[in-house]
PDB file of C-alpha atoms in Angstrom:
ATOM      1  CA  UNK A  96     -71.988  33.301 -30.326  1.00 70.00           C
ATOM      2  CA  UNK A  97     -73.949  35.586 -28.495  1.00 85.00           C
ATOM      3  CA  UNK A  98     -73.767  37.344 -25.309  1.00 88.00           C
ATOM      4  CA  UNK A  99     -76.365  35.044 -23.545  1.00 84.00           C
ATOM      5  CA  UNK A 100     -74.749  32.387 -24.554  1.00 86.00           C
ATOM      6  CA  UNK A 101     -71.013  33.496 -23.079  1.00 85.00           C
ATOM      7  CA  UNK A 102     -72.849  35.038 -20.040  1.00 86.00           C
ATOM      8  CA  UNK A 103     -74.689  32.042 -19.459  1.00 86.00           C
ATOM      9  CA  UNK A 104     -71.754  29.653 -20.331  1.00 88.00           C
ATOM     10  CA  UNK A 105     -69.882  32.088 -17.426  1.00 88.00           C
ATOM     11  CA  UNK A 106     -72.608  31.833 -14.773  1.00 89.00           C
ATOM     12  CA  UNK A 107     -71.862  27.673 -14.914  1.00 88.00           C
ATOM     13  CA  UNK A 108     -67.871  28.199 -15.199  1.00 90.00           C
ATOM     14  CA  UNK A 109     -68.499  30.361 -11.664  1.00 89.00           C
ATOM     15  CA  UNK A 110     -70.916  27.489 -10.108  1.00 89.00           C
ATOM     16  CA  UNK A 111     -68.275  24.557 -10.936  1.00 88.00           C
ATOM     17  CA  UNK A 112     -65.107  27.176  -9.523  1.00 91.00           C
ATOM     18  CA  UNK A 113     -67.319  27.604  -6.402  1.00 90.00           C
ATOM     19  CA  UNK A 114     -68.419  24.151  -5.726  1.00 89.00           C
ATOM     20  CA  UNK A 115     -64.514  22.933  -6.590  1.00 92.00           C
ATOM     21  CA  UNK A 116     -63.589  25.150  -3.938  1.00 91.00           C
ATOM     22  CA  UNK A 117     -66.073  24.099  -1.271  1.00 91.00           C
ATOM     23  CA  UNK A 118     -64.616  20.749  -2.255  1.00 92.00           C
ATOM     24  CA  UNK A 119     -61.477  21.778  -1.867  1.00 93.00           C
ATOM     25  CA  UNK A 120     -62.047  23.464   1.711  1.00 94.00           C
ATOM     26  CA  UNK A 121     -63.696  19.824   2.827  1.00 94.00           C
ATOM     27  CA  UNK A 122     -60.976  17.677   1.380  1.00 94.00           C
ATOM     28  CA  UNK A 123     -58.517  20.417   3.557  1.00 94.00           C
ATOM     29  CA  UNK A 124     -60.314  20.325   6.650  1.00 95.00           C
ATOM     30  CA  UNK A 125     -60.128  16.285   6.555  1.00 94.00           C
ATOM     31  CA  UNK A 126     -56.515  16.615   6.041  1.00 94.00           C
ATOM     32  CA  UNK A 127     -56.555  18.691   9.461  1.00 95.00           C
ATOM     33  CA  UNK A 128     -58.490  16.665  11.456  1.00 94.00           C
ATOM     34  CA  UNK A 129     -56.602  13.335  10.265  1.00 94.00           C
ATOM     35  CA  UNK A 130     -53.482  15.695  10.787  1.00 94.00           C
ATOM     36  CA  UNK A 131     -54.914  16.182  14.803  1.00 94.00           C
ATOM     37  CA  UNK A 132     -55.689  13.165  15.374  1.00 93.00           C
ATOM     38  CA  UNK A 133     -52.022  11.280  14.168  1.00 93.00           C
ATOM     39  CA  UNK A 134     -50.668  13.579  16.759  1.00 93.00           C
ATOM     40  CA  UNK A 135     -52.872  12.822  19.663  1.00 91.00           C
ATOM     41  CA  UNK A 136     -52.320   9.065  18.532  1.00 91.00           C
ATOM     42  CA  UNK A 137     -48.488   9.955  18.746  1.00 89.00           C
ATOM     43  CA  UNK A 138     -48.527  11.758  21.792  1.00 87.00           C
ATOM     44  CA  UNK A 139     -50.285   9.025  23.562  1.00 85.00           C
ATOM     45  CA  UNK A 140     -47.797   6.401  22.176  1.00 82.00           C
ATOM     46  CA  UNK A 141     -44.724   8.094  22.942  1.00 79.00           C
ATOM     47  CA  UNK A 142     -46.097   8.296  26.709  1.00 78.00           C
ATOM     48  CA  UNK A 143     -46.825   4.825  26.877  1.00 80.00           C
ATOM     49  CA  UNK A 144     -43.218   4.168  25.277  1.00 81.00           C
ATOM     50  CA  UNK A 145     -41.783   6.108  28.256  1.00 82.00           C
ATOM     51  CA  UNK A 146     -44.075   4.082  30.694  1.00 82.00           C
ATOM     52  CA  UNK A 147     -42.215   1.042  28.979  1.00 86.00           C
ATOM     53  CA  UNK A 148     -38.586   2.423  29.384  1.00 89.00           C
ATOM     54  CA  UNK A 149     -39.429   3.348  33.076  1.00 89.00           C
ATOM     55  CA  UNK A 150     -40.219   0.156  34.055  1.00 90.00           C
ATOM     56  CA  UNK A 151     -37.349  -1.504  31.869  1.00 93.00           C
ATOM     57  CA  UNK A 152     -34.758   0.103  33.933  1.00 93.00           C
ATOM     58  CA  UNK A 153     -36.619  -0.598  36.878  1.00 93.00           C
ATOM     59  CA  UNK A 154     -36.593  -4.075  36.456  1.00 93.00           C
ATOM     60  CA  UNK A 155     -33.264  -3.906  35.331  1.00 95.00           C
ATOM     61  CA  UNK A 156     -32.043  -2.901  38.259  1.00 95.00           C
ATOM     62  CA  UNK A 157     -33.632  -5.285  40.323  1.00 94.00           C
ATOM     63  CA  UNK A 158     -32.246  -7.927  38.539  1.00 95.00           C
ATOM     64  CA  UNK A 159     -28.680  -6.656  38.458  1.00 96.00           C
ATOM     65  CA  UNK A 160     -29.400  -6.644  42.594  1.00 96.00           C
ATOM     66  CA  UNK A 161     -30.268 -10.095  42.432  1.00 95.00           C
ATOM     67  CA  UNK A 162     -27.815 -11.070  40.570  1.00 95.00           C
ATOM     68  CA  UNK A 163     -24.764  -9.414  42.924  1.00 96.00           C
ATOM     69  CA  UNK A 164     -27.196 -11.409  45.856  1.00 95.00           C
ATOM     70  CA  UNK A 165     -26.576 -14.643  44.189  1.00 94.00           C
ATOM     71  CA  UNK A 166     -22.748 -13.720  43.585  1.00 94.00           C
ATOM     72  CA  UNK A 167     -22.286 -13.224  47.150  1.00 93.00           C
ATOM     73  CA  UNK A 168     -23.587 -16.572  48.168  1.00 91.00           C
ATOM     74  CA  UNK A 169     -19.991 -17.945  47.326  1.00 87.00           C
ATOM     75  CA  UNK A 170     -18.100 -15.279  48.703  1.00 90.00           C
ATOM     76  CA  UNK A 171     -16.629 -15.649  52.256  1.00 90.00           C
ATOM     77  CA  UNK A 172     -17.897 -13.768  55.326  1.00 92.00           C
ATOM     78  CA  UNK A 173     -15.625 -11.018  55.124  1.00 91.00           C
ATOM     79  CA  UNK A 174     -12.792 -10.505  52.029  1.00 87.00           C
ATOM     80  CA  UNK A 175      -9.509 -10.806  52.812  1.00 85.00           C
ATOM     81  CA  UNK A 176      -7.735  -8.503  50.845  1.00 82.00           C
ATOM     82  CA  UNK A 177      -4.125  -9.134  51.565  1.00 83.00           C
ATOM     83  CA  UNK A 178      -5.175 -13.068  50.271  1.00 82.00           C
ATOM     84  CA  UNK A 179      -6.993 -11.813  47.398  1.00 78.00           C
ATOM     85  CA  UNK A 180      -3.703  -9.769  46.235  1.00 80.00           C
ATOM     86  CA  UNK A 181      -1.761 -12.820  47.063  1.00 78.00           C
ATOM     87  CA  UNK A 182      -4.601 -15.052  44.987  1.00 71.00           C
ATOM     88  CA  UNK A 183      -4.011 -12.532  42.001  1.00 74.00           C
ATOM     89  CA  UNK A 184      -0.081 -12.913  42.287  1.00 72.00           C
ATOM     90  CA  UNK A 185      -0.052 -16.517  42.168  1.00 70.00           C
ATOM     91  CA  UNK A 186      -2.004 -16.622  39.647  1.00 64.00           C
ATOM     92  CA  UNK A 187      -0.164 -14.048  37.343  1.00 66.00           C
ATOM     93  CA  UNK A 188       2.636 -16.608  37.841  1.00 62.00           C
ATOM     94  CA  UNK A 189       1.142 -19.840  37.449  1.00 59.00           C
ATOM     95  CA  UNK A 190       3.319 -21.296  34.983  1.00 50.00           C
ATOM     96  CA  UNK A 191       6.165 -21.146  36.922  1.00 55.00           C
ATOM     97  CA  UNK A 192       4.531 -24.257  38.945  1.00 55.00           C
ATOM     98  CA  UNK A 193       3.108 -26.281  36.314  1.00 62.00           C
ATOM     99  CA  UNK A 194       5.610 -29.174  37.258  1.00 58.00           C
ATOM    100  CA  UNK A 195       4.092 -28.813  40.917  1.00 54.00           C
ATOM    101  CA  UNK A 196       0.669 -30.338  41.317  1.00 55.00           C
ATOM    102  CA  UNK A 197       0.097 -29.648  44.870  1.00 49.00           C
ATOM    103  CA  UNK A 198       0.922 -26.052  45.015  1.00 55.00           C
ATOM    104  CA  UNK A 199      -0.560 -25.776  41.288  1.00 53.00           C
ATOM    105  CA  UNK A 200      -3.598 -26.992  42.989  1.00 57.00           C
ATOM    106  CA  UNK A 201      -3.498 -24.240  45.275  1.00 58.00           C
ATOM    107  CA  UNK A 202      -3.026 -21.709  42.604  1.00 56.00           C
ATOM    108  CA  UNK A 203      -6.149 -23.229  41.420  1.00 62.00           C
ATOM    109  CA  UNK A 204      -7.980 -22.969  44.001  1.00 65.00           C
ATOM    110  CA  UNK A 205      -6.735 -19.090  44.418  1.00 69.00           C
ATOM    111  CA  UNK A 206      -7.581 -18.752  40.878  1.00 77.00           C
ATOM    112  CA  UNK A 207     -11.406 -19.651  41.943  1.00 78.00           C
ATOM    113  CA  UNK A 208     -11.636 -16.912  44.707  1.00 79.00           C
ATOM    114  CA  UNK A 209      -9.829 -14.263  42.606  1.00 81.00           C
ATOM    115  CA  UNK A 210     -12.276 -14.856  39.220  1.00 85.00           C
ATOM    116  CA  UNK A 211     -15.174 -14.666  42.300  1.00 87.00           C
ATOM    117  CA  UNK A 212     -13.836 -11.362  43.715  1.00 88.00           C
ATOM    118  CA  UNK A 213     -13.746 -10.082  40.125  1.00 90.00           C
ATOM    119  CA  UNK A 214     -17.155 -10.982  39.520  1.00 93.00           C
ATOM    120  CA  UNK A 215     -18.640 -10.041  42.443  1.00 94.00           C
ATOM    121  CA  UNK A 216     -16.988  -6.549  41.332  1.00 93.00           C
ATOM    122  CA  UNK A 217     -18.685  -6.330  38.308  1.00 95.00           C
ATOM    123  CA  UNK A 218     -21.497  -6.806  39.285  1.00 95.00           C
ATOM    124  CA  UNK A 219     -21.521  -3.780  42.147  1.00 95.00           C
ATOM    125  CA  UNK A 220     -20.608  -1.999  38.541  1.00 95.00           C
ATOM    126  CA  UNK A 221     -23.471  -3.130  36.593  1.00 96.00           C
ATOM    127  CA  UNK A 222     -25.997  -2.262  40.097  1.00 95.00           C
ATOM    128  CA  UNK A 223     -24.585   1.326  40.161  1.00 94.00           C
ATOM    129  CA  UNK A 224     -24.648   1.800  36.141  1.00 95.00           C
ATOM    130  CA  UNK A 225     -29.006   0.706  36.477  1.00 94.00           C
ATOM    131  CA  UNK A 226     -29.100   2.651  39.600  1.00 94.00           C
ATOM    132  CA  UNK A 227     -27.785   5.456  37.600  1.00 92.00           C
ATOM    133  CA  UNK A 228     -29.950   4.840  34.549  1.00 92.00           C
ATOM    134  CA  UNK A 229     -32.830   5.169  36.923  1.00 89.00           C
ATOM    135  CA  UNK A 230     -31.987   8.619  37.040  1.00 80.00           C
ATOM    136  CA  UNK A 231     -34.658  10.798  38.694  1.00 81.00           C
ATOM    137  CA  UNK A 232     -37.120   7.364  38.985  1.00 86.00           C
ATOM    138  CA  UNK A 233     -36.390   7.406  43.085  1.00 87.00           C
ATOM    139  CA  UNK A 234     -35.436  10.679  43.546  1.00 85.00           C
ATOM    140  CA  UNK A 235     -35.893  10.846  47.883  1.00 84.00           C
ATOM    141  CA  UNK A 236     -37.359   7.886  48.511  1.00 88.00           C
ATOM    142  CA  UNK A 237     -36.896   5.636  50.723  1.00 91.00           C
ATOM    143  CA  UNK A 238     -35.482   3.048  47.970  1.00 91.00           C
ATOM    144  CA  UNK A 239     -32.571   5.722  47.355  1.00 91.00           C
ATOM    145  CA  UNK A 240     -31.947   5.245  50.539  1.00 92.00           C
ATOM    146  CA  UNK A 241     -31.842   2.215  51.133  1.00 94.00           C
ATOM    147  CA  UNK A 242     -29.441   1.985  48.390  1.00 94.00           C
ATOM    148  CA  UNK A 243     -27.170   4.695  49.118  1.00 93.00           C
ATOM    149  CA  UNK A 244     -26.423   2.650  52.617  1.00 95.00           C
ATOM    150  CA  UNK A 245     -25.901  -0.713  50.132  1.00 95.00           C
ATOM    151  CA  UNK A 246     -23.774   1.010  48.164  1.00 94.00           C
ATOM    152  CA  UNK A 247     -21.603   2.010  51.088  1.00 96.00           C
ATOM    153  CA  UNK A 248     -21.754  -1.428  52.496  1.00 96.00           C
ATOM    154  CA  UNK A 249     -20.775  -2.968  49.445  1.00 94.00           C
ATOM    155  CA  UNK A 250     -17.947  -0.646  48.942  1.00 93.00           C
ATOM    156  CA  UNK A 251     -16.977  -1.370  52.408  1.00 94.00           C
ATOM    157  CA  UNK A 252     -16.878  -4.950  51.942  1.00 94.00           C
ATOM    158  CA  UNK A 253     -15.186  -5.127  48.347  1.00 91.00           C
ATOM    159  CA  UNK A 254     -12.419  -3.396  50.721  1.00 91.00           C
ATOM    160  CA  UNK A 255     -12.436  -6.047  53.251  1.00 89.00           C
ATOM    161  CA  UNK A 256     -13.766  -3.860  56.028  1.00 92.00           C
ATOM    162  CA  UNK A 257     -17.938  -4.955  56.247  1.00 92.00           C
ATOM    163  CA  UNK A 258     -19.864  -8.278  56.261  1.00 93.00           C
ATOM    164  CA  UNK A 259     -21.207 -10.190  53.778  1.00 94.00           C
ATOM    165  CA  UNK A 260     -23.882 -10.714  56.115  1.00 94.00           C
ATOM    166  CA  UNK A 261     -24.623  -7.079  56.474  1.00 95.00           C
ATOM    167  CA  UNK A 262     -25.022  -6.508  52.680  1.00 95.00           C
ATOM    168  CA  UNK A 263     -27.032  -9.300  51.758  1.00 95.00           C
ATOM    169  CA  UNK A 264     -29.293  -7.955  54.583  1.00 95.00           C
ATOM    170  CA  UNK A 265     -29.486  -4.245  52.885  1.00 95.00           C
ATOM    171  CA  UNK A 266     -29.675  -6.152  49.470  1.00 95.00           C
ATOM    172  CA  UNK A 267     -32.667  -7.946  50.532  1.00 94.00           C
ATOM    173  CA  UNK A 268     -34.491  -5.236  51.798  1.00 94.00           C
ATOM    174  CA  UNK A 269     -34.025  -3.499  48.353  1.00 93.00           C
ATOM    175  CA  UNK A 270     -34.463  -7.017  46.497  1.00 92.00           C
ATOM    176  CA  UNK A 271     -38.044  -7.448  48.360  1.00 91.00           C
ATOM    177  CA  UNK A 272     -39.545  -3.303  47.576  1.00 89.00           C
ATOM    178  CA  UNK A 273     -41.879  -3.230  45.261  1.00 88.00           C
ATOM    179  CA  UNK A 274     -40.849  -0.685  42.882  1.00 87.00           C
ATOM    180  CA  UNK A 275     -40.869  -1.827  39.256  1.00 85.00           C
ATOM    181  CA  UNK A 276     -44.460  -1.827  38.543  1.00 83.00           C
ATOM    182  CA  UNK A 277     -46.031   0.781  40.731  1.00 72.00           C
ATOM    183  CA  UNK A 278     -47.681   3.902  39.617  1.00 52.00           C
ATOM    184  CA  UNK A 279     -45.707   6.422  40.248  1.00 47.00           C
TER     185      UNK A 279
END
């Protein structure tokens, strides 16, 4: 071999090391920009994925309103509570009168406004548990509010001491705001 030949032989090793690294410096500046743009793509998902969850527990706190409206149809103007513990007590000891239609028909009928009272209970629960996974959502508005005062109301008349007539009112006017799909 002569020294052409390596020097020559050389020259091309050099060429094919420099054009494998210009290769090399396109392949990584793909890998970048593909890189760049999965986490734009990403970025913009998880906002609209937040969108999504902000307007889930919107609307599921609209619904849990409507259902506690519905709930309250049955219920009487204004809740007894000395009858409602007397409801419960009967009930407790219902099979003492099992032999006794009529007053086992009474029992019965206690049994009816008791399972209402409890229902109407859980669902003020399950209104303040989405009101509370709404978190910052209404922070002072006029929706907060509005259900600050229905809160209060329906705390006063789980007690005995408001109208049903007075909460369906404040339940309505939260019922009929337009809240889950606006911008904000």
């Amino acid at each position: 071999m002569d020294e052409k030949y390596i020097a020559y032989q050389t020259m091309v090793a050099a060429r094919d090391s420099v054009n494998w690294a210009m290769w090399s410096m396109i392949a990584a500046w793909c890998g970048i920009s593909v890189s760049l743009a999965t986490l734009i793509i990403a970025k913009r998902a998880l906002s609209t994925w937040r969108d999504q969850e902000k307007v889930k527990v919107k609307l599921d706190f609209k619904k849990s309103i409507l259902n506690l409206k519905s709930l309250l149809i049955f219920m009487p103007e204004l809740i007894d509570m000395v009858e409602i513990k007397e409801q419960k007590d009967a009930v407790e000891a219902k099979w003492i009168f099992e032999d006794v239609p009529l007053i086992l028909q009474g029992i019965e009928n206690g049994e009816i406004n008791v399972h209402r009272y409890e229902k109407i209970i859980l669902a003020l629960d399950q209104c303040v548990a989405c009101w509370l996974a709404t978190e910052h959502l209404f922070k002072k508005s006029l929706l907060s509010t509005k259900w600050l005062e229905a809160q209060k109301t329906s705390n006063e008349y789980i007690l005995g001491t408001a109208t049903k007539s007075k909460l369906l009112l404040e339940l309505t006017a939260i019922a009929t705001e337009e809240f889950v799909f606006d911008s904000k």
